[in-house]
Tab-separated table of N, CA and C in Angstrom:
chain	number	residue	atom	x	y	z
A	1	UNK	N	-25.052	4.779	2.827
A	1	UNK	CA	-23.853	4.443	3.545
A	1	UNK	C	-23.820	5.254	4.823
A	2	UNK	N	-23.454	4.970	5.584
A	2	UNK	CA	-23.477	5.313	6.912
A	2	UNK	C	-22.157	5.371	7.944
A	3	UNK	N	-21.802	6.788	7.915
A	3	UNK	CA	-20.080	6.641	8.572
A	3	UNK	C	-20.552	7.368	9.972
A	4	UNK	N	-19.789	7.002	11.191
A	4	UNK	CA	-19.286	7.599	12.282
A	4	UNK	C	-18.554	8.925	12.496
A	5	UNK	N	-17.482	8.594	11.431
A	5	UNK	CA	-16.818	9.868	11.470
A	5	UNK	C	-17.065	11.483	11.527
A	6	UNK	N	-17.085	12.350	12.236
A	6	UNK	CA	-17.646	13.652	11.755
A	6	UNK	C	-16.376	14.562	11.133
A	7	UNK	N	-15.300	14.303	10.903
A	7	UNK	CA	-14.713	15.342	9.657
A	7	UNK	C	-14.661	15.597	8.656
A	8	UNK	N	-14.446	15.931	7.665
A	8	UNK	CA	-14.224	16.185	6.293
A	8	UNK	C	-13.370	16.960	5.646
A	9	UNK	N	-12.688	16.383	4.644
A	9	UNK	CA	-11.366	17.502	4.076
A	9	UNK	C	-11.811	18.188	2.548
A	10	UNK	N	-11.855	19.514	2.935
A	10	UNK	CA	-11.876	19.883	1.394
A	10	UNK	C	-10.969	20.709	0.613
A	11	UNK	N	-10.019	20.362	-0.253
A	11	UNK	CA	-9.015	20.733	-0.976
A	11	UNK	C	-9.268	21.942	-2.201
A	12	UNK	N	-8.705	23.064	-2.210
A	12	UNK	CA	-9.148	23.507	-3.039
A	12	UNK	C	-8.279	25.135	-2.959
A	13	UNK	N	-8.393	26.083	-3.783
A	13	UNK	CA	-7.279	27.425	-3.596
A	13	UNK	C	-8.790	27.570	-1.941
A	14	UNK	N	-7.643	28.826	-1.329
A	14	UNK	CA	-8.064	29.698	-0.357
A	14	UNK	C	-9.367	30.389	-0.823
A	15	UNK	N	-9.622	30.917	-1.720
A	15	UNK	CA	-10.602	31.964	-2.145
A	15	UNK	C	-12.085	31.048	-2.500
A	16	UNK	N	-11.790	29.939	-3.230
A	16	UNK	CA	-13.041	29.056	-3.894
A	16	UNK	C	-13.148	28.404	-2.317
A	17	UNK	N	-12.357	28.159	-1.234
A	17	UNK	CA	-12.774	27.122	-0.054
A	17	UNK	C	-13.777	28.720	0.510
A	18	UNK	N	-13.335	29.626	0.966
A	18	UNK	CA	-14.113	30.808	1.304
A	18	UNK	C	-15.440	30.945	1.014
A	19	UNK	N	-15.443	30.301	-0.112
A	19	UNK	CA	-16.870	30.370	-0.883
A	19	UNK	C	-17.709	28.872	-0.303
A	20	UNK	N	-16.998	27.801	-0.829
A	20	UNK	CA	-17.559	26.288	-0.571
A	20	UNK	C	-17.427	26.112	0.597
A	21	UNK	N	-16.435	26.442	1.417
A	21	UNK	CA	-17.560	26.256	3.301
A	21	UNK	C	-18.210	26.223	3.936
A	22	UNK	N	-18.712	27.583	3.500
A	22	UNK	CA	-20.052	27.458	3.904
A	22	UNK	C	-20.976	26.499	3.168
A	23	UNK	N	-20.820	26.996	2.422
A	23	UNK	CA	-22.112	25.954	1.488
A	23	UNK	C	-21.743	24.919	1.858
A	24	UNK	N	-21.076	24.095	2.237
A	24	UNK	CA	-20.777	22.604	2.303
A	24	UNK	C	-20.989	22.110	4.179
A	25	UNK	N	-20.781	23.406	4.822
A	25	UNK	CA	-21.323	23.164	6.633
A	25	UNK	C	-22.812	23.136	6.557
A	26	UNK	N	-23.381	24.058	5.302
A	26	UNK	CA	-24.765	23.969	5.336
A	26	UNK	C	-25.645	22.422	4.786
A	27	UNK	N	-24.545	22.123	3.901
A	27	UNK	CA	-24.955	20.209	3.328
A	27	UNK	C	-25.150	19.354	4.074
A	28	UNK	N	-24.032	19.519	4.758
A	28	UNK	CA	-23.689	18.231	5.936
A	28	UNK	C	-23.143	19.133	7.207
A	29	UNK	N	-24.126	19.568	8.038
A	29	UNK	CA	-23.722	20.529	9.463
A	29	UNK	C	-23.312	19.644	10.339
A	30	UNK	N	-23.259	18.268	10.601
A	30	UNK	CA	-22.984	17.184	11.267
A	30	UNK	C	-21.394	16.898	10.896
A	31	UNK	N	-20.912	17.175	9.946
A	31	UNK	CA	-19.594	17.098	9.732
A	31	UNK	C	-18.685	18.670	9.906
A	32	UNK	N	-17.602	18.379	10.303
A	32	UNK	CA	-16.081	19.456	11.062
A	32	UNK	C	-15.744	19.571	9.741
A	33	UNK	N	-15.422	20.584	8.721
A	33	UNK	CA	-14.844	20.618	7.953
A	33	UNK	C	-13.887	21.073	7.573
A	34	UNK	N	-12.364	20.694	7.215
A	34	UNK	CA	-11.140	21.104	7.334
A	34	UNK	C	-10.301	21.571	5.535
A	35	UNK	N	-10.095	22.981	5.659
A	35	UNK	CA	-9.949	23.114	4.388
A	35	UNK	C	-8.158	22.605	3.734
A	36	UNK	N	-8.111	22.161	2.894
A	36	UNK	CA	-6.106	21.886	2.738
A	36	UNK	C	-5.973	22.830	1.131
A	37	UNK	N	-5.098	23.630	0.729
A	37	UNK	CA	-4.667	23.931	-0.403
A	37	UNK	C	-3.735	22.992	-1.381
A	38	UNK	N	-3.310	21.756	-0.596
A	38	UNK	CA	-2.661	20.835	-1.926
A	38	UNK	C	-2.943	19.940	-1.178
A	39	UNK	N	-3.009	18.870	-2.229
A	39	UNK	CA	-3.535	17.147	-2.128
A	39	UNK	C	-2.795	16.576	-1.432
A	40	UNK	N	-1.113	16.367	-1.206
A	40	UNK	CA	-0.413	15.685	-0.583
A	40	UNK	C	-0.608	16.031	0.808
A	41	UNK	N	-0.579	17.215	1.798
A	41	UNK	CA	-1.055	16.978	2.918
A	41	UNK	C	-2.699	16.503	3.589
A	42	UNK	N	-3.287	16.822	2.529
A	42	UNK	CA	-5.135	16.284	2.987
A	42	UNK	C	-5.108	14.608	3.041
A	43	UNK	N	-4.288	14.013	1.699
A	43	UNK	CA	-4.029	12.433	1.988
A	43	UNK	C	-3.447	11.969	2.950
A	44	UNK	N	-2.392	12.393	3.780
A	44	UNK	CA	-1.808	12.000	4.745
A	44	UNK	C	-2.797	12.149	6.038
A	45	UNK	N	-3.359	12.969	6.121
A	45	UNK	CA	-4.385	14.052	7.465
A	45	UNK	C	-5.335	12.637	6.984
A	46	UNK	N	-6.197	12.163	6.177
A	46	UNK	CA	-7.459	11.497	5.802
A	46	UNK	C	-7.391	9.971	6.229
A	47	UNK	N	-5.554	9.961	5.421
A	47	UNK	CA	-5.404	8.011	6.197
A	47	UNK	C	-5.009	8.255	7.172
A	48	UNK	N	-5.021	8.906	8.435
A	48	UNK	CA	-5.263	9.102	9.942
A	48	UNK	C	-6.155	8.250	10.106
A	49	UNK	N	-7.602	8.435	9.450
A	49	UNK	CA	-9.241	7.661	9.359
A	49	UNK	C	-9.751	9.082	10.769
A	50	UNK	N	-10.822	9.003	10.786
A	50	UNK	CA	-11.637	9.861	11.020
A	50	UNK	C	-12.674	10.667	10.055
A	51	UNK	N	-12.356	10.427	9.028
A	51	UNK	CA	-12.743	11.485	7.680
A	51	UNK	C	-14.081	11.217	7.078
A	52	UNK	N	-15.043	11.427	6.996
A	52	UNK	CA	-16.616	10.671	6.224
A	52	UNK	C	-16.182	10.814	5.266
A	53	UNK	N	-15.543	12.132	4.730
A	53	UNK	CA	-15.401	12.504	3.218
A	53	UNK	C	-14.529	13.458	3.040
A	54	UNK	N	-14.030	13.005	1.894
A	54	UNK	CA	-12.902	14.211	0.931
A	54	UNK	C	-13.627	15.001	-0.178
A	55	UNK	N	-13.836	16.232	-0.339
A	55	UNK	CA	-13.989	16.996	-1.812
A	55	UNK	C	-12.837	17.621	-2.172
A	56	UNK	N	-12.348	17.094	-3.610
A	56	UNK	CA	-11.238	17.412	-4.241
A	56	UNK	C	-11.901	18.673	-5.039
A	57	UNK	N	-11.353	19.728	-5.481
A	57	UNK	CA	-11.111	20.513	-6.408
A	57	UNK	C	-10.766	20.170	-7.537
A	58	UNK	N	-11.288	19.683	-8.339
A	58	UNK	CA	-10.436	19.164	-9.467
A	58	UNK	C	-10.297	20.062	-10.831
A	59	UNK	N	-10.339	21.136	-10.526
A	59	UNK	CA	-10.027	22.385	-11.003
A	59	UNK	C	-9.057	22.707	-10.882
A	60	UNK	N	-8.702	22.548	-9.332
A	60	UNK	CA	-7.216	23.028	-8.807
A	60	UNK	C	-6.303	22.408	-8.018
A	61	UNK	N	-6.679	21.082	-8.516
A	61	UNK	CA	-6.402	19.907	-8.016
A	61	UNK	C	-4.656	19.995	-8.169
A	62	UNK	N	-4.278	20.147	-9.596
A	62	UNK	CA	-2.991	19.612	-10.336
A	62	UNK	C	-3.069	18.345	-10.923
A	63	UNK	N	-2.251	18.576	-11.505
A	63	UNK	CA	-2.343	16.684	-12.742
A	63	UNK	C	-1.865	15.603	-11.655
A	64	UNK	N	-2.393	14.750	-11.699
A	64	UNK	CA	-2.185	13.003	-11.036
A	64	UNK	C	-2.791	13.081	-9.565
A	65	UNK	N	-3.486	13.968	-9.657
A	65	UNK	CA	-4.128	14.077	-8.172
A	65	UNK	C	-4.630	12.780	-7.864
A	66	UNK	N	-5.239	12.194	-8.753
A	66	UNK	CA	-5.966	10.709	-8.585
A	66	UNK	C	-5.250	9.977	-7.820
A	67	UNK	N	-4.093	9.613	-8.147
A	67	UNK	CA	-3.249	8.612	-7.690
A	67	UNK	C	-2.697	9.290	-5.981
A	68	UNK	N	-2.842	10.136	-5.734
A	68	UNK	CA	-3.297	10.790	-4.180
A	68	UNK	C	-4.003	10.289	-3.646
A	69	UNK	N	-5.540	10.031	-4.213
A	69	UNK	CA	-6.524	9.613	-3.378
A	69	UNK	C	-6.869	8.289	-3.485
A	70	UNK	N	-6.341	7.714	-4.532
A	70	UNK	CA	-5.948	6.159	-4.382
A	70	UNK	C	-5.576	5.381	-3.068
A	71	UNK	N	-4.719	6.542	-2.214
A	71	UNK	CA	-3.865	6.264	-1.060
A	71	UNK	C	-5.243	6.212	0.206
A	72	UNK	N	-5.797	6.872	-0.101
A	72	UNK	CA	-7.366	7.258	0.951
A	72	UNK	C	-8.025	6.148	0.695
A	73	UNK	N	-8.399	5.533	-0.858
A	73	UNK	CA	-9.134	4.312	-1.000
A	73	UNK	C	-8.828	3.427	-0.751
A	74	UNK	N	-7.423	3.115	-0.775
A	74	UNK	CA	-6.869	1.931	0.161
A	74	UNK	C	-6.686	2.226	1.960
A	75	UNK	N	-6.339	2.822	1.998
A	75	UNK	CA	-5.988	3.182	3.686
A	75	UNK	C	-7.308	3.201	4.516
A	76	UNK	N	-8.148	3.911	4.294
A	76	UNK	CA	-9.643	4.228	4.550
A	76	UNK	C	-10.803	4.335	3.285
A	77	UNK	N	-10.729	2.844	2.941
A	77	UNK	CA	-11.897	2.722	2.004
A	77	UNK	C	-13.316	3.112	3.022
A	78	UNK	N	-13.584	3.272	3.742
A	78	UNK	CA	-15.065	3.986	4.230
A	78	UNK	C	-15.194	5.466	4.120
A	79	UNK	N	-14.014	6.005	3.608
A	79	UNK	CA	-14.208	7.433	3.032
A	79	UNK	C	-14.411	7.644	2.084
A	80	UNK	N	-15.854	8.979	1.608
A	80	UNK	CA	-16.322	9.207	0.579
A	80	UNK	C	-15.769	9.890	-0.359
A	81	UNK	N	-14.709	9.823	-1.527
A	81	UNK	CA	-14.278	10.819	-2.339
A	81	UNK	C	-14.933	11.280	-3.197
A	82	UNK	N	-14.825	12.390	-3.398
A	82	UNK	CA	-16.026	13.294	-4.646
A	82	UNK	C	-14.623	14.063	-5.106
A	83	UNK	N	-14.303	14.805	-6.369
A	83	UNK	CA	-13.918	15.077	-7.088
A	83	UNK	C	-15.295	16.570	-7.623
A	84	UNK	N	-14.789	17.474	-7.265
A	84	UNK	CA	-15.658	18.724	-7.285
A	84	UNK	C	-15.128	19.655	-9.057
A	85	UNK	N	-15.792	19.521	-10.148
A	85	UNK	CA	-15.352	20.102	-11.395
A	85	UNK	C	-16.694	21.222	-11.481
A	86	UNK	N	-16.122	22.283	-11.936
A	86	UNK	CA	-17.493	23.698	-12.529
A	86	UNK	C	-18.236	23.020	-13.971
A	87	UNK	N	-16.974	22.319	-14.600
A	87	UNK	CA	-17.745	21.549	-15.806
A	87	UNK	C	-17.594	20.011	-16.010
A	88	UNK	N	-17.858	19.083	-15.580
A	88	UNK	CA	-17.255	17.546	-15.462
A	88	UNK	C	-17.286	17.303	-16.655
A	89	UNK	N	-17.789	17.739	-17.995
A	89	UNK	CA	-17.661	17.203	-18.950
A	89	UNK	C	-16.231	17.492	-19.767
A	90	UNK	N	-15.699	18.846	-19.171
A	90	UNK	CA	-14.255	18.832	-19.891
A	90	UNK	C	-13.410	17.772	-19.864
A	91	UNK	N	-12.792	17.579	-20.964
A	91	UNK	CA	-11.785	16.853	-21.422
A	91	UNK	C	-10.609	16.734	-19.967
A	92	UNK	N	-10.167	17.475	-19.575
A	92	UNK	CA	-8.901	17.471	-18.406
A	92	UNK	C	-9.824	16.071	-17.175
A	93	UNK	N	-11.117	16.432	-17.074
A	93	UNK	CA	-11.428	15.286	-16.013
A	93	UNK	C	-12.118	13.739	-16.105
A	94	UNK	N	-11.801	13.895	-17.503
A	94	UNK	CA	-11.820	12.243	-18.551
A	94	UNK	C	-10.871	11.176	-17.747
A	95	UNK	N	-10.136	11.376	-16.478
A	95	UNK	CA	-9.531	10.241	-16.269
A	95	UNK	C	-10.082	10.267	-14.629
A	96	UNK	N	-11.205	11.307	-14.375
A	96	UNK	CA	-11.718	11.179	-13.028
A	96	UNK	C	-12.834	10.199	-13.392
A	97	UNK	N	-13.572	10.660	-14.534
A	97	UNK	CA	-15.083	10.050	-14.808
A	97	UNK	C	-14.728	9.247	-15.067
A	98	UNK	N	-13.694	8.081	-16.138
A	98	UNK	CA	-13.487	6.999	-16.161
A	98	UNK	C	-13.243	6.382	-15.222
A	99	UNK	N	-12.730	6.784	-13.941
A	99	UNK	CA	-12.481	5.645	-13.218
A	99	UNK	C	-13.405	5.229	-12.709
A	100	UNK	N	-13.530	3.964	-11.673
A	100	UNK	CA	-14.756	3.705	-10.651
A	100	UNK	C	-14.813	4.194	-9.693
A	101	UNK	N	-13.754	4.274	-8.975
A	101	UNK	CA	-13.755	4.548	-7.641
A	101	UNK	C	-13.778	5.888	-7.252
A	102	UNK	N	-14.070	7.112	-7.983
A	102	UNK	CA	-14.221	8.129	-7.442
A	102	UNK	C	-15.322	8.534	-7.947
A	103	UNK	N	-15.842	9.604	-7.511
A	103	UNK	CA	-17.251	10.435	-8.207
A	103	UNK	C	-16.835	11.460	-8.357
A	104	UNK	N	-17.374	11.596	-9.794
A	104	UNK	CA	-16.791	13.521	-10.609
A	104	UNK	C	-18.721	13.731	-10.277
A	105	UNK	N	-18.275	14.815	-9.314
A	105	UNK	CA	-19.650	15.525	-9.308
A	105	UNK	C	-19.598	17.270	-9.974
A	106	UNK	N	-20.751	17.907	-10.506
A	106	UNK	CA	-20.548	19.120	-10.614
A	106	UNK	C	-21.022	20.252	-9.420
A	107	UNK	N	-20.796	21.580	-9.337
A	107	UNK	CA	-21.576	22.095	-8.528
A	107	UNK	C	-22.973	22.404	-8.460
A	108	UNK	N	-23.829	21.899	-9.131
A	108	UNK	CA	-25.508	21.111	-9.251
A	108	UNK	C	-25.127	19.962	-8.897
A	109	UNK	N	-24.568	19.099	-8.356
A	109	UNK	CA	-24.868	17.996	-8.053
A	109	UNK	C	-23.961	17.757	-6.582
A	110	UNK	N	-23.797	18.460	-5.775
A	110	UNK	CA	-22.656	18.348	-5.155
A	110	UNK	C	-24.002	18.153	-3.711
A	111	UNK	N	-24.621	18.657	-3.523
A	111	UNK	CA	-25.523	18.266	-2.870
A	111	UNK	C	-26.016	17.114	-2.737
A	112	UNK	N	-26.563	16.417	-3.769
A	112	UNK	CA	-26.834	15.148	-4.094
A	112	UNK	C	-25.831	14.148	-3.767
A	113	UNK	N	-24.448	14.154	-4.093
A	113	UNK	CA	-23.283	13.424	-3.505
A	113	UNK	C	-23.418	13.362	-2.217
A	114	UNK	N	-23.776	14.725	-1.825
A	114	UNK	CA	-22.959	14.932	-0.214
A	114	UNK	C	-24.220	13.824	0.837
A	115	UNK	N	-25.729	14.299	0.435
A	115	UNK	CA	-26.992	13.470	0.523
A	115	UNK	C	-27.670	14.624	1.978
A	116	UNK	N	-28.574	14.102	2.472
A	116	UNK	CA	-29.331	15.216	2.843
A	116	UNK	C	-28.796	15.321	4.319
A	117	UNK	N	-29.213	16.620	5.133
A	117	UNK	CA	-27.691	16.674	6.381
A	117	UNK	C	-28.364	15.919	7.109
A	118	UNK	N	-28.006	15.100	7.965
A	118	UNK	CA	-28.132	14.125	8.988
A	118	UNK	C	-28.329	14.961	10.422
């Protein structure tokens, strides 16, 4: 897939974005990356459009975060949502992996989502 856009929003506490910034300018150095601490302002900032991609925290997401980024898949379906878990197999993110439209990636695989930097 192939987007124009060069920003990206990544949601998550202050201390874990400190950490995943870097690592994530180093994934994709072609993308601006903008950090938000809660979901309701990153959805509003994303259906602007400009955005290649969202990484959710879904650690520290809060409950019904999904239905947040529902608002991104309709508004700007050409944005990539990933859903970022330390363990995707826990039980709490059984209603990320069921769905279709998002990707529960882990941090081994978050690279692979993101794809190689452009």
């Amino acid at each position: 897939m192939s987007h124009s856009s060069s920003g990206a929003i990544l949601v998550t506490t202050v201390d874990r974005g400190a950490t995943l910034l870097p690592a994530l300018a180093r994934l994709q150095p072609r993308l601006q990356w903008q950090l938000y601490t809660s979901v309701a302002p990153a959805v509003f900032k994303a259906c602007g459009g400009g955005f290649d991609t969202v990484v959710v925290d879904g650690d520290h997401a809060g409950d019904g975060f999904e239905q947040w980024l529902l608002q991104i898949a309709r508004c700007v379906p050409s944005t990539r949502l990933l859903v970022l878990a330390r363990d995707p197999r826990d039980a709490r993110h059984a209603a990320v992996a069921a769905c279709g439209w998002l990707r529960l990636v882990g941090s081994g695989t978050l690279q692979d989502a993101l794809g190689a930097p452009a």
